[in-house]
Structure formats: structure tokens, C-alpha cells
mmCIF file of C-alpha atoms in Angstrom:
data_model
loop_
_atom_site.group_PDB
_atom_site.id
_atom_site.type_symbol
_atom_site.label_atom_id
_atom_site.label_comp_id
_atom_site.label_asym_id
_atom_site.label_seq_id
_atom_site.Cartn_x
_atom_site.Cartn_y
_atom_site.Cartn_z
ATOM 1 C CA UNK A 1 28.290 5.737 -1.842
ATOM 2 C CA UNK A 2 25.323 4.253 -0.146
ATOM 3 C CA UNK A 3 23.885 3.629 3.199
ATOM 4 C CA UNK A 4 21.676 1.062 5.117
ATOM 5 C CA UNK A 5 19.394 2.020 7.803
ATOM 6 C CA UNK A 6 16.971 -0.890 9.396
ATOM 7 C CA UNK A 7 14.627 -0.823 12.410
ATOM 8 C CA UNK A 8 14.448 -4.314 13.719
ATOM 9 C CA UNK A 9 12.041 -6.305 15.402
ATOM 10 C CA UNK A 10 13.700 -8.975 16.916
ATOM 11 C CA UNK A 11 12.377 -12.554 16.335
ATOM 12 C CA UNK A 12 15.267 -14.565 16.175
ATOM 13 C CA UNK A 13 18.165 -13.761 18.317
ATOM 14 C CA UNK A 14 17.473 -10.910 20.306
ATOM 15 C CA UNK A 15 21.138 -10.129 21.545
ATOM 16 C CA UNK A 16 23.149 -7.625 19.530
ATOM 17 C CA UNK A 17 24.527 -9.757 17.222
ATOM 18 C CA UNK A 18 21.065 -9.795 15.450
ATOM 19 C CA UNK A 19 21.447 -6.271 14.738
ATOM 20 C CA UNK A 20 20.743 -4.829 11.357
ATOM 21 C CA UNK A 21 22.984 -3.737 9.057
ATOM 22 C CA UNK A 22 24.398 -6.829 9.716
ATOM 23 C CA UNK A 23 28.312 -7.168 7.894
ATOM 24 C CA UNK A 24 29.143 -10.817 6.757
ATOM 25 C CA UNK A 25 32.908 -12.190 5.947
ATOM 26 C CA UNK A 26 33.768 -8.049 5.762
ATOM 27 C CA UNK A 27 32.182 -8.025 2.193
ATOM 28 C CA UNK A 28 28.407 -8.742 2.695
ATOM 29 C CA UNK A 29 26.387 -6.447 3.971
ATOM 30 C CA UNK A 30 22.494 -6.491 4.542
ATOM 31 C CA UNK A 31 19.250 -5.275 5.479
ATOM 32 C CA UNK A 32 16.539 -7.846 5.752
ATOM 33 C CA UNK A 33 12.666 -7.825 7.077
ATOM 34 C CA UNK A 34 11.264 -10.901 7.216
ATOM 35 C CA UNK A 35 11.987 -15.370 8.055
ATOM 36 C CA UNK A 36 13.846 -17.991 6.579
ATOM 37 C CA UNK A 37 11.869 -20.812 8.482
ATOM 38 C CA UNK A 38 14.471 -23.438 7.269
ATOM 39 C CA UNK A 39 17.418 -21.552 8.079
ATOM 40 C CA UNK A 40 18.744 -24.145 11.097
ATOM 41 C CA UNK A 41 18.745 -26.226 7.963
ATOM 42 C CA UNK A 42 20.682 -24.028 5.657
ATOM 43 C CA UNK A 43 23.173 -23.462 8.548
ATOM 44 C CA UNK A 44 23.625 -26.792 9.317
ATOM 45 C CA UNK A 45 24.760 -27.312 5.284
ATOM 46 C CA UNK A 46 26.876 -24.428 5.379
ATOM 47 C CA UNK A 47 28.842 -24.842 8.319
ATOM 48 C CA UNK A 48 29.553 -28.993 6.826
ATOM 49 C CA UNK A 49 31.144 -26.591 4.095
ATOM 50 C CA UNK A 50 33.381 -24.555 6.467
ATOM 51 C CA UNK A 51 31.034 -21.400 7.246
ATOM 52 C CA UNK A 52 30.946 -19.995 10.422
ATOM 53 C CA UNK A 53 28.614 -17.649 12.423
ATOM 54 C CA UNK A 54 28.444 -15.443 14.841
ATOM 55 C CA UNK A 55 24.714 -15.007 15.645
ATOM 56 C CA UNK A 56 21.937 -17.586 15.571
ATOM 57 C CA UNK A 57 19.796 -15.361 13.000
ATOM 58 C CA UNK A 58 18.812 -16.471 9.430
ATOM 59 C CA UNK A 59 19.861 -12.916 8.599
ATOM 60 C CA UNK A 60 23.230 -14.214 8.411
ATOM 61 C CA UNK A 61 22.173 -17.323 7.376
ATOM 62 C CA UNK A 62 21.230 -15.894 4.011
ATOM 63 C CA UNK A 63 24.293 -14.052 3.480
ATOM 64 C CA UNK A 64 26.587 -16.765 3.905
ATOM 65 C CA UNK A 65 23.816 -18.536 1.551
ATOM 66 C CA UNK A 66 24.659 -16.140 -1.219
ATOM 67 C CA UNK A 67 28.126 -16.311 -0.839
ATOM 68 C CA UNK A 68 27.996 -20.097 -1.114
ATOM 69 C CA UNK A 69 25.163 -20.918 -3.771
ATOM 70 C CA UNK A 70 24.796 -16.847 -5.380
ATOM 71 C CA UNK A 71 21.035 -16.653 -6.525
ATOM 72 C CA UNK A 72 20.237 -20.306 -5.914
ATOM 73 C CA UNK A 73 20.231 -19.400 -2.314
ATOM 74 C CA UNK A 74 16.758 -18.320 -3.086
ATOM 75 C CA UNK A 75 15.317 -21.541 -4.185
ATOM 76 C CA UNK A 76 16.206 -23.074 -0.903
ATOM 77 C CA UNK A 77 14.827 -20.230 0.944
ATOM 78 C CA UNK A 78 11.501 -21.293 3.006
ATOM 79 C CA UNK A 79 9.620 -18.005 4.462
ATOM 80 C CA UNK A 80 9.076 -14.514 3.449
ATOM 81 C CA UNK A 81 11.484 -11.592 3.329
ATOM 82 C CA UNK A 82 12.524 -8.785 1.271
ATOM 83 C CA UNK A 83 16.017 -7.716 1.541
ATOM 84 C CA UNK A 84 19.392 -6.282 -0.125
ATOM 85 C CA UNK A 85 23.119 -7.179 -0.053
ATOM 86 C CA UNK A 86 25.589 -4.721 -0.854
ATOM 87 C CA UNK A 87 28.710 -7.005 -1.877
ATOM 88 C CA UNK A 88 31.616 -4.787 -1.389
ATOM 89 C CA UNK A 89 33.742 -6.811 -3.172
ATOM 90 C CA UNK A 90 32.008 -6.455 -6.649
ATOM 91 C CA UNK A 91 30.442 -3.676 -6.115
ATOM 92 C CA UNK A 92 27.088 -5.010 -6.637
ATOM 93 C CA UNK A 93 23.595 -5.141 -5.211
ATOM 94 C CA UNK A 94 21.296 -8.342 -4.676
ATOM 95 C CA UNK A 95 17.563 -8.050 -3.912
ATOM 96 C CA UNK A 96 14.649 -10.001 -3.290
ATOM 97 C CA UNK A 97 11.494 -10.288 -2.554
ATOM 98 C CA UNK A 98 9.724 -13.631 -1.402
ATOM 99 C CA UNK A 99 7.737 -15.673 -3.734
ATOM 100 C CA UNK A 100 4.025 -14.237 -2.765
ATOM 101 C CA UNK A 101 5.391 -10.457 -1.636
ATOM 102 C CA UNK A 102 4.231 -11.300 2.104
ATOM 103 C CA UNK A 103 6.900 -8.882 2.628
ATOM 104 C CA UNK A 104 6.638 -5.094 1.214
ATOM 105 C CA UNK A 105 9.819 -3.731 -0.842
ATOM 106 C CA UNK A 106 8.593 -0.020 -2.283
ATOM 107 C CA UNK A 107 11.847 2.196 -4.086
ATOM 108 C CA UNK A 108 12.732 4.899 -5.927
ATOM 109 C CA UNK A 109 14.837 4.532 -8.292
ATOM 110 C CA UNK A 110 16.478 7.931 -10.641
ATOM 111 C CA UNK A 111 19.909 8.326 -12.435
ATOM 112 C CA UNK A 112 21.355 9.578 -8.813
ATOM 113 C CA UNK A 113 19.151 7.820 -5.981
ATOM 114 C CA UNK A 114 17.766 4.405 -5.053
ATOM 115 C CA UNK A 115 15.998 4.516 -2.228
ATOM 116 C CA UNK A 116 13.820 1.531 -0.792
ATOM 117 C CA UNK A 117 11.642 0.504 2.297
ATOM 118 C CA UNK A 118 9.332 -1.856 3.967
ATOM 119 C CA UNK A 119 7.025 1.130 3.723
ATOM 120 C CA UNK A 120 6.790 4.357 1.141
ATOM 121 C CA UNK A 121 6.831 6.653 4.258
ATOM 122 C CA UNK A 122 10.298 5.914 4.580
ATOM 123 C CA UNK A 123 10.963 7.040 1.049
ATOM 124 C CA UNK A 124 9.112 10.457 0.948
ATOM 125 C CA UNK A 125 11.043 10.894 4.402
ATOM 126 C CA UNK A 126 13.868 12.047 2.230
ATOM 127 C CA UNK A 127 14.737 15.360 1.508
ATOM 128 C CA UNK A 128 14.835 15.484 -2.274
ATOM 129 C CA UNK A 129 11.653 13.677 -2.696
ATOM 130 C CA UNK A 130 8.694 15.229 -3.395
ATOM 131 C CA UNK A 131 5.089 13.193 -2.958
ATOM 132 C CA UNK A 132 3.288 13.584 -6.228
ATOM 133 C CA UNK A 133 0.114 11.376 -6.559
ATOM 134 C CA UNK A 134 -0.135 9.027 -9.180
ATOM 135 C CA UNK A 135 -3.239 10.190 -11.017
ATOM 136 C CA UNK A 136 -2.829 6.886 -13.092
ATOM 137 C CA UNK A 137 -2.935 4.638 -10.280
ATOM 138 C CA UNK A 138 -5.420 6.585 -8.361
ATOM 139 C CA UNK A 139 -8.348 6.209 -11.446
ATOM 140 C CA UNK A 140 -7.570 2.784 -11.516
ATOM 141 C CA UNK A 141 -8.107 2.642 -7.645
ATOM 142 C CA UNK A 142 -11.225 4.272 -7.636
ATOM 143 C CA UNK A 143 -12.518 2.517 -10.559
ATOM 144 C CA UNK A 144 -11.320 -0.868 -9.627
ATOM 145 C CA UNK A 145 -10.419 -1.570 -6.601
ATOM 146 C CA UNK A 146 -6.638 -2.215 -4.797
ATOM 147 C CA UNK A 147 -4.341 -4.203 -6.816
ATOM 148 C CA UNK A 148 -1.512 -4.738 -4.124
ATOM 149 C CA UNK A 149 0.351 -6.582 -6.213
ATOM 150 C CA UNK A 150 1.162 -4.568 -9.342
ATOM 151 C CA UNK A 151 4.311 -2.009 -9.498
ATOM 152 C CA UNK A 152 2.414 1.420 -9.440
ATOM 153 C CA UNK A 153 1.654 2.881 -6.335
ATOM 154 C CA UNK A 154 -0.593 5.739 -5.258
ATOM 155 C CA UNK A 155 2.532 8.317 -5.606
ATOM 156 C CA UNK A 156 4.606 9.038 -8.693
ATOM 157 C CA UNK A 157 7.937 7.261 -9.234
ATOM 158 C CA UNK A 158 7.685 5.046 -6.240
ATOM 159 C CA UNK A 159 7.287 1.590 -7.253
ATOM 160 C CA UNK A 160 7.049 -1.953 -5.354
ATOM 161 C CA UNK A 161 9.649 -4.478 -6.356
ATOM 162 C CA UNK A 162 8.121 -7.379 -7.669
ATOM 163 C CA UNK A 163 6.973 -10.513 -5.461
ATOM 164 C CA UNK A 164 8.968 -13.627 -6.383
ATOM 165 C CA UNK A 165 11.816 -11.875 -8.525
ATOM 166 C CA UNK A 166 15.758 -10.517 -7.374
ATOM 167 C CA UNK A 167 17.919 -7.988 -8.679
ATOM 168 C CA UNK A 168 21.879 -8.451 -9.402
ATOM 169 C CA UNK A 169 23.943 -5.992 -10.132
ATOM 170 C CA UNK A 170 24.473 -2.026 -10.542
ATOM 171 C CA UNK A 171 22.353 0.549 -9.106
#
């Protein structure tokens, strides 16, 4: 089993339908920080090919996306955003993260439990993990400087997902 939680900061449609988890065709579901700048476009192409919508957010923009082109929907992505899609259907998870990581995805990942975020407070939040510093990643830190953009972070097991990469599949 799994669950979704999202705090959103409406940009885009600020009615209800914007909210987060947002369900798509009963099979998608998602939870998504971040802008598709081009997604009137996208929309505009997937509707000509019989989508329909029930908000005016590129949240559901890229699900209907994925359901149409699968991981080619990120090549025609414009913006920044990290997100995941639970597909109910197959049982399987899709991630991203945008090309340049303007967006932050941090997880922790065991045999048992993934758990991600837009921020590593949200992970050690949960009850069965415990913050452990990364002595690795903390020498490196002092010795040279923040590198934002590799996996490690300052605590132990809790990684950031790569900038410019996805995930299909299994947890």
C-alpha cells in the first residue's frame, strides 16, 4: 500500500480542482511541485486526441501526457517539476525530476519504505526514521564546499533523485 500527501501552493488554478493528490482517468494518480510552462500547448494536443479535463492545471496536464506519450511526455515538458504517478492499473511508479533539478526530490528508499519530499524534513518526520549524519558527506562539505547536485546528503540513507532522469516501475 502507499499514500500521497502534498501541500500545495496554488499557481495555476486555484479552485479545488487543482488540489493535490490529484486522480486522473481513475488510474493516475499524482503529486507534483513545480510548472509545465507549455502545458496550454500540451492540452491543446491532447484534447485534438480525445482527452478531457477537469481543471485548468498542468498537473493534470502531465498525467494525461503520460497516459498518451508514456516517458516521452517528458521531452515535451517545458518548466521544472519533480513529481510521481502511481498507475493503479500496472501497479507501477513514474518519477521525475526536471532537467537542471530546479525542483528538490530527496527519498528514502529500504526493502519496506520509500519515502520522498520536496524537502528531507518531511522524511525524518516519519516515525521509523532515525536522522543519522552522513559523516561521508559532511568531510566532503567541510572540505569542499556544497555540491547540491550530487545524491548524498548531509544524513544517512536519504538521497536526492537525480536532476534530468525518471524512474518506471516497482518500488
Amino acid at each position: 500500500s502507499f499514500v500521497f500527501g502534498h501541500r500545495r501552493l496554488s499557481v495555476v488554478d486555484l479552485s479545488e480542482a487543482g488540489h493535490q493528490p490529484m486522480v486522473y482517468l481513475d488510474r493516475y494518480i499524482i503529486t507534483y511541485n513545480g510548472e509545465v510552462y507549455n502545458h496550454f500547448e500540451l492540452k491543446s494536443v491532447l484534447e485534438k486526441n480525445g482527452y478531457k479535463f477537469q481543471s485548468h492545471t498542468d498537473t493534470e496536464v502531465i498525467m494525461a501526457s503520460y497516459d498518451f506519450w508514456g516517458v516521452e511526455c517528458l521531452k515535451k515538458f517545458n518548466g521544472m517539476w519533480a513529481f510521481v504517478i502511481y498507475d493503479k492499473l500496472k501497479n507501477k511508479y513514474f518519477i521525475s525530476r526536471d532537467r537542471f533539478g530546479k525542483k528538490p526530490f530527496y527519498y528514502f528508499k529500504n526493502e519496506n519504505t520509500f519515502i520522498f519530499g520536496s524537502e528531507i524534513k518531511i522524511i525524518l518526520a516519519h516515525p521509523n526514521i532515525e536522522a543519522k549524519p552522513n559523516l561521508f558527506f559532511l568531510d566532503s562539505y567541510i572540505k569542499n564546499g556544497c555540491k547540491e547536485y550530487i545524491k548524498e546528503t548531509a544524513f544517512e540513507n536519504i538521497f536526492r533523485f537525480d536532476f534530468s532522469s525518471y524512474f518506471e516501475g516497482t518500488l
